[in-house]
Short mmCIF file of C-alpha atoms in Angstrom, two decimals:
data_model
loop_
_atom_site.label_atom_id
_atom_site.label_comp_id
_atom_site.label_asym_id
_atom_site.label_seq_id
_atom_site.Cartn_x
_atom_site.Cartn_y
_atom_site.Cartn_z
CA UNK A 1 -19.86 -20.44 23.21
CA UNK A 2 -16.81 -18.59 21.79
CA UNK A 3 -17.46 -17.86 17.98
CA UNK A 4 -14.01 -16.63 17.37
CA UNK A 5 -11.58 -19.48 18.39
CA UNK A 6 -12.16 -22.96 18.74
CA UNK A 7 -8.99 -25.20 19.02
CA UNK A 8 -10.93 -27.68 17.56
CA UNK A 9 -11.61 -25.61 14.08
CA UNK A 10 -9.16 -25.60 11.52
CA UNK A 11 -8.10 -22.01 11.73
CA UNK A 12 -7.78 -19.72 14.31
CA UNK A 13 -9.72 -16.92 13.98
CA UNK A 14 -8.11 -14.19 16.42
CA UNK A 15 -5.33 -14.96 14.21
CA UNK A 16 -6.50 -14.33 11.20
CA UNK A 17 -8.77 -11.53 12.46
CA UNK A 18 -4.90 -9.45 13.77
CA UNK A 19 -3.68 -10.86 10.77
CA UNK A 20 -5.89 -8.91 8.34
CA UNK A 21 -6.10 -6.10 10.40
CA UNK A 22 -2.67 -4.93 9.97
CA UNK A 23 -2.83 -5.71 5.95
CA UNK A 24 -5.02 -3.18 5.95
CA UNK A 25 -3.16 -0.85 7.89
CA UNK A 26 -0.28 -1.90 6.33
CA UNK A 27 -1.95 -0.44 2.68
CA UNK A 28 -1.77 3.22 4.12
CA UNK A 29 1.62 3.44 4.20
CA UNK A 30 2.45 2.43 0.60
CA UNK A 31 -0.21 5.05 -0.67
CA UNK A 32 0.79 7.94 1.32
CA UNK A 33 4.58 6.73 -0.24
CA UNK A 34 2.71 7.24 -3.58
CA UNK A 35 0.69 9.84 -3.23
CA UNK A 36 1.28 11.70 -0.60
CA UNK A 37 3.03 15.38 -1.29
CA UNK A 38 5.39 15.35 1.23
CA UNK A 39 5.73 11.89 1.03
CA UNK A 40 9.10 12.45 -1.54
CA UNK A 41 10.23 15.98 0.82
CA UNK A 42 10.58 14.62 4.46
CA UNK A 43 10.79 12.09 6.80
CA UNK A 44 7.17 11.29 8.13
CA UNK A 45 8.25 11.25 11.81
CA UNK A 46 10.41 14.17 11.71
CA UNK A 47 8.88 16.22 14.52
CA UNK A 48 10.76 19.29 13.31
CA UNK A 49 8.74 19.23 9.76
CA UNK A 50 5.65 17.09 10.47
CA UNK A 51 2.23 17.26 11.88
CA UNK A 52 0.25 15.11 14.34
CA UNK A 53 -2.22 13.27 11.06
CA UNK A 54 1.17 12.62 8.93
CA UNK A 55 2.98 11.72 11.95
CA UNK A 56 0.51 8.86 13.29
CA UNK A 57 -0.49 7.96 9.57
CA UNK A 58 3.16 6.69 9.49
CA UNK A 59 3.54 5.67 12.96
CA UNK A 60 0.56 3.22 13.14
CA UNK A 61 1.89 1.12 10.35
CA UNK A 62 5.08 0.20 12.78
CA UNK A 63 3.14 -2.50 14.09
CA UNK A 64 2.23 -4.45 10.30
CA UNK A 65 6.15 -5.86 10.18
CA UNK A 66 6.48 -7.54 14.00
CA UNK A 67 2.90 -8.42 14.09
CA UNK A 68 3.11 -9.81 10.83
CA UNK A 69 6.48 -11.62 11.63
CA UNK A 70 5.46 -12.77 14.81
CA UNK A 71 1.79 -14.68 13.67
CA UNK A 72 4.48 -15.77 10.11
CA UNK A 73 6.22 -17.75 13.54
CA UNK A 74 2.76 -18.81 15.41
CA UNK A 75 1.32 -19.86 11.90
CA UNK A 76 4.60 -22.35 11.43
CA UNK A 77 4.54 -23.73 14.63
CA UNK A 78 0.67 -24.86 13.96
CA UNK A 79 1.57 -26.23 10.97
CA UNK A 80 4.31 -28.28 12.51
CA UNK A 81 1.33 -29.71 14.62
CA UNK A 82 0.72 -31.83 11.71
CA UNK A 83 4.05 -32.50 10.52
CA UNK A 84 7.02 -34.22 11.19
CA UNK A 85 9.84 -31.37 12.21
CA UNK A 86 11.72 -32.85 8.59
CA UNK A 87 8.75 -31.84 7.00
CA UNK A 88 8.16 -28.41 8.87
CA UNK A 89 11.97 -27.52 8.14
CA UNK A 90 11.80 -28.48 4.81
CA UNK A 91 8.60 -26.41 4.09
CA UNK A 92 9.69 -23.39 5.36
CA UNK A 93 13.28 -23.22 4.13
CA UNK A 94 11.50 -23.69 0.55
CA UNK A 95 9.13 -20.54 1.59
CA UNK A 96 11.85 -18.52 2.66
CA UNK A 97 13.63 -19.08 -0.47
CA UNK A 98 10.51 -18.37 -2.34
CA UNK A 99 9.64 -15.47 -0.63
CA UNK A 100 13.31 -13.83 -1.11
CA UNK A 101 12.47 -14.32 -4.97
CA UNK A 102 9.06 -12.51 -4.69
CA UNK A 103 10.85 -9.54 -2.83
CA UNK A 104 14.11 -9.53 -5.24
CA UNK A 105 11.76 -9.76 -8.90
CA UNK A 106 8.27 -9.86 -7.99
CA UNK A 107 7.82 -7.24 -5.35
CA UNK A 108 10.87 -5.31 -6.45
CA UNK A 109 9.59 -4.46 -10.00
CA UNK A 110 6.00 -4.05 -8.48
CA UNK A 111 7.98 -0.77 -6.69
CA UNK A 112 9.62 0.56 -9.65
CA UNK A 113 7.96 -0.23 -12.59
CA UNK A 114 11.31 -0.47 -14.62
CA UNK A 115 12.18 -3.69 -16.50
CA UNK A 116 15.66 -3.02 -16.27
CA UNK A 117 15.65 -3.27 -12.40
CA UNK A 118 17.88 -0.60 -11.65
CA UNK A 119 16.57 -1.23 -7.92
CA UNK A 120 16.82 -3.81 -5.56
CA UNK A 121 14.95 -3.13 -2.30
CA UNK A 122 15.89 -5.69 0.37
CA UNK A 123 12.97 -4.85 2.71
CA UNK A 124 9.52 -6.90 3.85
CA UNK A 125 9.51 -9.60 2.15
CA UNK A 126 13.35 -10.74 2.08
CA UNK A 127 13.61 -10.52 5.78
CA UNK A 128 10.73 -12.98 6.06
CA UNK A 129 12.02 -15.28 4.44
CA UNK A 130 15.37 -15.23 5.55
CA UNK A 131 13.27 -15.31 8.85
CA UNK A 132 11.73 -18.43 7.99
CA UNK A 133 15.44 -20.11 7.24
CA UNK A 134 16.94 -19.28 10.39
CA UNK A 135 13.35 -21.26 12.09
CA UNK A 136 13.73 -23.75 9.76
CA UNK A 137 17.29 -24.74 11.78
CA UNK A 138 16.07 -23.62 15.26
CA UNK A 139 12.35 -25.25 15.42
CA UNK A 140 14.77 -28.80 15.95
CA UNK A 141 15.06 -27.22 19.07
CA UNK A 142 13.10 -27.01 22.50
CA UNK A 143 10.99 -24.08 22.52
CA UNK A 144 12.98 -23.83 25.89
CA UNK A 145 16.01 -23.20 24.21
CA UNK A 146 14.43 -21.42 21.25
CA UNK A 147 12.99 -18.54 23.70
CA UNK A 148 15.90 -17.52 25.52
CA UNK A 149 17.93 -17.40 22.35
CA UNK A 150 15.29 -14.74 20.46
CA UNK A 151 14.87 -13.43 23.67
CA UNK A 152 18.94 -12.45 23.98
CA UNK A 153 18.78 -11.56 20.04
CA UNK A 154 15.76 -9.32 20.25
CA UNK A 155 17.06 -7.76 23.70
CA UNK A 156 20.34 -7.06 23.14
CA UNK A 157 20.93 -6.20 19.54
CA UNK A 158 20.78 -2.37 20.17
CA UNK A 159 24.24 -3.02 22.11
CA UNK A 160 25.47 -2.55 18.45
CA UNK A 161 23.37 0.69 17.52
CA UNK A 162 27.19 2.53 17.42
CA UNK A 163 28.75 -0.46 15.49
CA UNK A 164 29.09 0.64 12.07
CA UNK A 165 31.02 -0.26 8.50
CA UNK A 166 30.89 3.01 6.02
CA UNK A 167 31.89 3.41 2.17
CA UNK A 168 30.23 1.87 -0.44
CA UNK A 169 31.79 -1.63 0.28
CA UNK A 170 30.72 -5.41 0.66
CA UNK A 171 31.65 -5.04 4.09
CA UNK A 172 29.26 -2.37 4.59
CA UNK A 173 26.58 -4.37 2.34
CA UNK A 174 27.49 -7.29 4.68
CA UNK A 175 27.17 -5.13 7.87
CA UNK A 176 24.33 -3.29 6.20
CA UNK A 177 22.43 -6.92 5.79
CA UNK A 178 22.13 -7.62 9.22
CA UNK A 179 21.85 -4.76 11.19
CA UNK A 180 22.01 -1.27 9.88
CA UNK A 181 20.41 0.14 6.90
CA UNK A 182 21.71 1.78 3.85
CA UNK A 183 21.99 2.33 0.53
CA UNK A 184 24.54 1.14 -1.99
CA UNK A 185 25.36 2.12 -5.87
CA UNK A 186 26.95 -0.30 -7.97
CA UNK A 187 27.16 -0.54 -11.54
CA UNK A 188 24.34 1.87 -12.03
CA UNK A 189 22.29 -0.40 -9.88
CA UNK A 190 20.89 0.96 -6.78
CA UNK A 191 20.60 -1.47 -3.37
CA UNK A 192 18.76 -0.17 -0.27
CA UNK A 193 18.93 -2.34 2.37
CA UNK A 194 15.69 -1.23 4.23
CA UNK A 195 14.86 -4.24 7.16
CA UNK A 196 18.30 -5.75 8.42
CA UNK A 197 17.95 -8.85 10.08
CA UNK A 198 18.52 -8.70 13.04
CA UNK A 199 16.34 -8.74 15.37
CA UNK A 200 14.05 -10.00 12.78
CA UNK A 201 15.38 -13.13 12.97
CA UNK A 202 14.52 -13.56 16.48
CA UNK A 203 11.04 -11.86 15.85
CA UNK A 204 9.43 -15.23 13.74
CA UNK A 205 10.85 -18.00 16.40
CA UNK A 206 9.05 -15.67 19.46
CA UNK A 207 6.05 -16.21 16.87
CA UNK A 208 6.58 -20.22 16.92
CA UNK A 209 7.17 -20.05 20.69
CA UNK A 210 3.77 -18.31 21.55
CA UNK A 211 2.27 -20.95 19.25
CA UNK A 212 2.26 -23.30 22.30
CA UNK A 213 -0.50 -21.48 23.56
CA UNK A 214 -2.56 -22.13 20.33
CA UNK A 215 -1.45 -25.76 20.38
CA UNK A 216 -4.81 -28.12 19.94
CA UNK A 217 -6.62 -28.74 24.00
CA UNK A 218 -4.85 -25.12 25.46
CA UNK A 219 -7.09 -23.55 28.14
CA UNK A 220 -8.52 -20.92 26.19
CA UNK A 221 -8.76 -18.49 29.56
CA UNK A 222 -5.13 -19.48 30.24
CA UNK A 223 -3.93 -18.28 27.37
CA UNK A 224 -6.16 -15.45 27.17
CA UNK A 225 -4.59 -14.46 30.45
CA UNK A 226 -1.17 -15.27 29.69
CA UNK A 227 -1.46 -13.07 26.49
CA UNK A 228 -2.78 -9.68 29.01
CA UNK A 229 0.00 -10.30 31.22
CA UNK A 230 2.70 -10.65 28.80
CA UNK A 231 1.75 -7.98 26.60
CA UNK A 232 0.87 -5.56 29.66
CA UNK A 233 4.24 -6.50 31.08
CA UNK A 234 6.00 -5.71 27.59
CA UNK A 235 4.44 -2.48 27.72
CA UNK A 236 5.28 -1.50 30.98
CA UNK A 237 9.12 -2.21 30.14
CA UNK A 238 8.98 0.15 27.38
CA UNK A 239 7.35 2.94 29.33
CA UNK A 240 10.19 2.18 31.54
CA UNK A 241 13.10 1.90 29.38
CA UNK A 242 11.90 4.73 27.14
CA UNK A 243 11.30 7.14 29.69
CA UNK A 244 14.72 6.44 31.63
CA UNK A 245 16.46 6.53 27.84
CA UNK A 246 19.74 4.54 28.92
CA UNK A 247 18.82 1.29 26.91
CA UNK A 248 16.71 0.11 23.93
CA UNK A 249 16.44 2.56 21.35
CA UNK A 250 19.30 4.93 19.13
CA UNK A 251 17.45 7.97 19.19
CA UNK A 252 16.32 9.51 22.68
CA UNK A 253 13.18 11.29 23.20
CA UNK A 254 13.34 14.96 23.79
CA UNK A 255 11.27 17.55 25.04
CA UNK A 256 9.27 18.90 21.88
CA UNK A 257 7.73 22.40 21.22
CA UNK A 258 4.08 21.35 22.92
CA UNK A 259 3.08 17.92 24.98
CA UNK A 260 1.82 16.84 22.27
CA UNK A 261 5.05 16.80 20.09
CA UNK A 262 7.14 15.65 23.24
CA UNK A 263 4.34 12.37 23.57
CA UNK A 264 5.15 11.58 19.88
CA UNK A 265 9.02 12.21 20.72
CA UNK A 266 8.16 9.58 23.61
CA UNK A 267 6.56 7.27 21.10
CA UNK A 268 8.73 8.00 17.87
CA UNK A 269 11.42 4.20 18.17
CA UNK A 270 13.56 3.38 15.71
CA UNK A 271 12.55 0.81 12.82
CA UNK A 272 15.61 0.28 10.92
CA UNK A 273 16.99 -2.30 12.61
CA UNK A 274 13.49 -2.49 14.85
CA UNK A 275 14.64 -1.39 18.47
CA UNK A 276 14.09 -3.00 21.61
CA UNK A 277 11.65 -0.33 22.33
CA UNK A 278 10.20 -0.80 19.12
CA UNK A 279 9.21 -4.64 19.54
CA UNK A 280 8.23 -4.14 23.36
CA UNK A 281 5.53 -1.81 22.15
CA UNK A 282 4.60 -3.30 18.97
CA UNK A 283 4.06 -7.13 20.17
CA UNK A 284 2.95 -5.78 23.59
CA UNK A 285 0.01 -4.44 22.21
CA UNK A 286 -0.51 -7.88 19.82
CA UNK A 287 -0.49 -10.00 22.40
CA UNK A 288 -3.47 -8.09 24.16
CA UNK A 289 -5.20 -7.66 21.02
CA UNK A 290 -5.02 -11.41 20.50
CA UNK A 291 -6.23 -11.74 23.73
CA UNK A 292 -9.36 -9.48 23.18
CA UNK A 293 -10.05 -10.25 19.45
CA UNK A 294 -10.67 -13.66 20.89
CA UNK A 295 -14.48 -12.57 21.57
CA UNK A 296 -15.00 -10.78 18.61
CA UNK A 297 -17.31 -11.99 15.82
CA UNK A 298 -19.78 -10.85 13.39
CA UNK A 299 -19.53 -9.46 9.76
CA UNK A 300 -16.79 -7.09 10.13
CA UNK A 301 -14.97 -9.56 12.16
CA UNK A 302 -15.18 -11.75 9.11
CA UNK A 303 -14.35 -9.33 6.37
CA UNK A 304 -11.58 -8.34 7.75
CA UNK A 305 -10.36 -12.12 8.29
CA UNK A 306 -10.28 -12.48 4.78
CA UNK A 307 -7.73 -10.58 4.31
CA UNK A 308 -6.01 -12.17 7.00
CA UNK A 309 -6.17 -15.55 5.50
CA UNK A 310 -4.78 -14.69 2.42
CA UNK A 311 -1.94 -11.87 3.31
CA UNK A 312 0.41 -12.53 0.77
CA UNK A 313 -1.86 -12.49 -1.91
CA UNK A 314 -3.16 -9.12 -1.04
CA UNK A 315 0.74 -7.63 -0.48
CA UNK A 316 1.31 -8.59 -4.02
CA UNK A 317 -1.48 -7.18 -5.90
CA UNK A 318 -1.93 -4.23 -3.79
CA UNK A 319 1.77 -2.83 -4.22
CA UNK A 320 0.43 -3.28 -8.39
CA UNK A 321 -2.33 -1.84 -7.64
CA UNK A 322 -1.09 1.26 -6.06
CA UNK A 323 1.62 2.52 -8.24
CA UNK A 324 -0.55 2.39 -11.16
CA UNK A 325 -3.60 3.92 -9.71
CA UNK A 326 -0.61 6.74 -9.10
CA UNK A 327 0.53 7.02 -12.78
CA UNK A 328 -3.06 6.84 -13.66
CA UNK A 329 -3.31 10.17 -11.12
CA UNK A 330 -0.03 11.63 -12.15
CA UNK A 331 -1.12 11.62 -15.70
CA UNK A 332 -4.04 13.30 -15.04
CA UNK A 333 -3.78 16.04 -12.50
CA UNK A 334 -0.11 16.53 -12.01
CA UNK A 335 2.51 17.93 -14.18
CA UNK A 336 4.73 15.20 -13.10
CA UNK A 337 4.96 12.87 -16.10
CA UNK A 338 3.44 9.38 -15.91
CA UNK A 339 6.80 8.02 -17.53
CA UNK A 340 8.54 9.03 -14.57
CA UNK A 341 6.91 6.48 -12.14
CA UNK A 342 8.99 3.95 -14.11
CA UNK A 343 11.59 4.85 -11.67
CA UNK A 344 15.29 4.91 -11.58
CA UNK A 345 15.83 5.56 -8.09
CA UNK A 346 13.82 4.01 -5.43
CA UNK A 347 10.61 5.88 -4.08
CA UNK A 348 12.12 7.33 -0.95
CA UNK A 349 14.90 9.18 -2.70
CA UNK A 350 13.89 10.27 -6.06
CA UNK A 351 14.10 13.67 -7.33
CA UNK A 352 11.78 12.60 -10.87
CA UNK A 353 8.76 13.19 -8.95
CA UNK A 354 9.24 16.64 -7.10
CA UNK A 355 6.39 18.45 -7.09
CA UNK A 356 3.80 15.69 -7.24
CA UNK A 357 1.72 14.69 -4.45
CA UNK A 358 -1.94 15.10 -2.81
CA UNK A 359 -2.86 16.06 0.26
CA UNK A 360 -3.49 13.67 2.76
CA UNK A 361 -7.10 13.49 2.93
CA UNK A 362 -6.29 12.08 -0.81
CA UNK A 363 -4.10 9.67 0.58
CA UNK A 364 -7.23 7.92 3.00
CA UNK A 365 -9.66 7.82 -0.05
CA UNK A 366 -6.70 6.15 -2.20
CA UNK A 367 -6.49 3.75 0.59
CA UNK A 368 -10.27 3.34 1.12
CA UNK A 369 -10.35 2.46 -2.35
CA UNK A 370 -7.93 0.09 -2.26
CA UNK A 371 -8.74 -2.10 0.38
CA UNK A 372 -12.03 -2.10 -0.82
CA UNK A 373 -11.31 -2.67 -4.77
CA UNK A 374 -9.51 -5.82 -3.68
CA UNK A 375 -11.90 -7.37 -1.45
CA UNK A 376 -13.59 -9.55 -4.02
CA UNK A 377 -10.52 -10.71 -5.41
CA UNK A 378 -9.56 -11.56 -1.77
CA UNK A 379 -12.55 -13.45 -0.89
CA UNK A 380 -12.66 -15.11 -4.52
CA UNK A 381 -8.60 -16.53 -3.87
CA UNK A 382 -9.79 -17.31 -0.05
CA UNK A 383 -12.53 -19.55 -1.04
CA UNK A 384 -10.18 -20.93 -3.75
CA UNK A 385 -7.46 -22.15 -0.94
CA UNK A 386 -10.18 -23.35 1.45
CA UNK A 387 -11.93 -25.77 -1.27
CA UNK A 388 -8.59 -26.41 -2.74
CA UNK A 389 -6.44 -27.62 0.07
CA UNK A 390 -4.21 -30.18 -1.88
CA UNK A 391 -2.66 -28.25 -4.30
CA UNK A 392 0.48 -27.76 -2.53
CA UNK A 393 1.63 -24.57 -4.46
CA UNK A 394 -1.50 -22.50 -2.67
CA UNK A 395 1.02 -22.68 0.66
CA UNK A 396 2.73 -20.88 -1.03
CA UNK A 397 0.66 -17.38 -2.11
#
């Protein structure tokens, strides 16, 4: 009997199971931004200033965004199974426009800390739900037509890597917004443009596309199989592609100072806009991780769901979380101010907080913390939605 997907229950559990994971993951990053010393010096993945443990505490939160962007796709395409495609397109252009109101007040002054939002972040949160717009228009589609499209978008973006619109402009803003980022200063307000979106926008419909393998009466062993070949296959194409270095990624990798360094050169794709290279090996290795969660069960399987089932919840109240748990810990053992994490330039960039920071086994006990500090709040909201399923506004957090 297979404990951890059944078409017939009312959630998929593989799903949810990825889904979590990566939250968790995910919660790293943001407290090495916050805590970590270097974290407001250099450039994580800079091979000529980092080490192996800061370089692959960065690097493994690559796959949160796709993976998280892709399941955002499969998720809407299962609830479309019990909808009319009205209703689906209706939902999610009402999410999307939520969700770019969460990143530009919610999420923004969870950041910064500064009632006079002197920073507007376009990054997470804004491309999803721009994401879920642009499905919104192409789910009245055939997922025949649907695929190739994302497909072209997602492979063949990086043919404008050396496209570019400088000065402080709307042109550049404009240019800036869907596939380069930057940072803008107007009026004594600061805009970084941080995910542009594309290929993000092709990243959610791929999502709604592989939900035809979830749809209810799939052969479980032919999708399981169809998920190992199509995320070994992706794989292989990046090995390919990376190693040869003519196509699908800005930066080339280089021969470094050790193997070691030149592996991480290998693996070190671009994010911002995500690279060809970038998706290949991010939603390769989700597709074979749905695959094998599939199996999995028991209690860690199921804590971990619950964070999975209730994502958005847990991105909001963690980012809280985090920057005050670092004012509390600037306060107290740094001569960094507490006032100064009310901040007037956005994390990456500001020269307040020079000279604060902890070293990086600090940064895993922050995080350990974290996650688990949250975990009955989690579970509480989770068994709220699941006994609550007609208030409509729960679809929405």
């Amino acid at each position: 009997m297979q404990a951890s997907l059944s078409i017939n229950q009312k959630r998929i559990n593989s799903i949810d199971l990825l889904r979590g994971l990566i939250m968790i993951i995910m919660a790293i990053d943001h407290v090495r931004d916050y805590f970590h010393a270097s974290s407001f010096l250099y450039n994580p993945l800079d091979l000529s200033k980092t080490s192996a443990a800061i370089f692959f505490t960065r690097w493994i939160t690559h796959f949160c965004a796709p993976i998280f962007m892709l399941l955002a796709g499969t998720s809407a395409y299962l609830i479309g199974q019990k909808k009319s495609k009205k209703e689906l397109s209706v939902f999610l252009v009402k999410r999307g426009l939520w969700l770019i109101f969460l990143e530009m007040i919610i999420v923004n002054f969870g950041w910064n800390f500064n009632i006079f939002f002197p920073n507007f972040l376009f990054v997470t949160i804004w491309a999803l739900g721009v994401s879920m717009i642009v499905l919104a228009a192409l789910i009245h589609l055939p997922v025949k037509i649907i695929l190739p499209i994302c497909v072209l978008i997602v492979a063949g973006h990086n043919l404008l890597d050396k496209t570019h619109i400088t000065g402080n402009t709307l042109p550049a803003f404009g240019w800036a917004l869907l596939h380069e980022q930057n940072f803008f200063y107007w009026n004594k307000e600061a805009f970084l443009v941080g995910y542009p979106l594309v290929p993000w926008i092709g990243v959610m419909p791929l999502g709604y596309c592989l939900g035809v393998w979830y749809a209810s009466g799939y052969d479980a062993t032919k999708r399981r199989k169809q998920l190992l070949i199509t995320g070994g296959l992706s794989i292989l194409l990046f090995v390919i592609l990376r190693y040869s270095n003519l196509y699908g990624d800005p930066v080339p990798w280089s021969t470094q100072k050790n193997p070691l360094f030149t592996f991480l050169s290998f693996i070190n794709v671009n994010k911002y806009p995500p690279s060809l290279l970038y998706i290949l090996i991010t939603l390769g290795s989700a597709l074979i991780l749905l695959a094998w969660m599939e199996k999995l069960q028991g209690a860690v399987v199921n804590t971990i769901s619950i964070y999975g089932r209730v994502p958005m919840f847990f991105y909001l109240i963690h980012i809280y979380l985090i920057h005050l748990l670092a004012m509390i810990a600037s306060g107290l053992f740094t001569s960094v101010a507490w006032q100064n994490w009310m901040l007037r330039q956005p994390i990456w960039f500001n020269t307040d907080l020079k000279g604060y920071g902890f070293p990086l086994i600090v940064v895993y006990l922050v995080w350990a913390f974290v996650v688990v500090a949250l975990f009955p709040l989690c579970k509480r909201y989770d068994r709220y939605k699941q006994s609550h399923k007609e208030k409509w506004w729960l679809s929405y957090l």
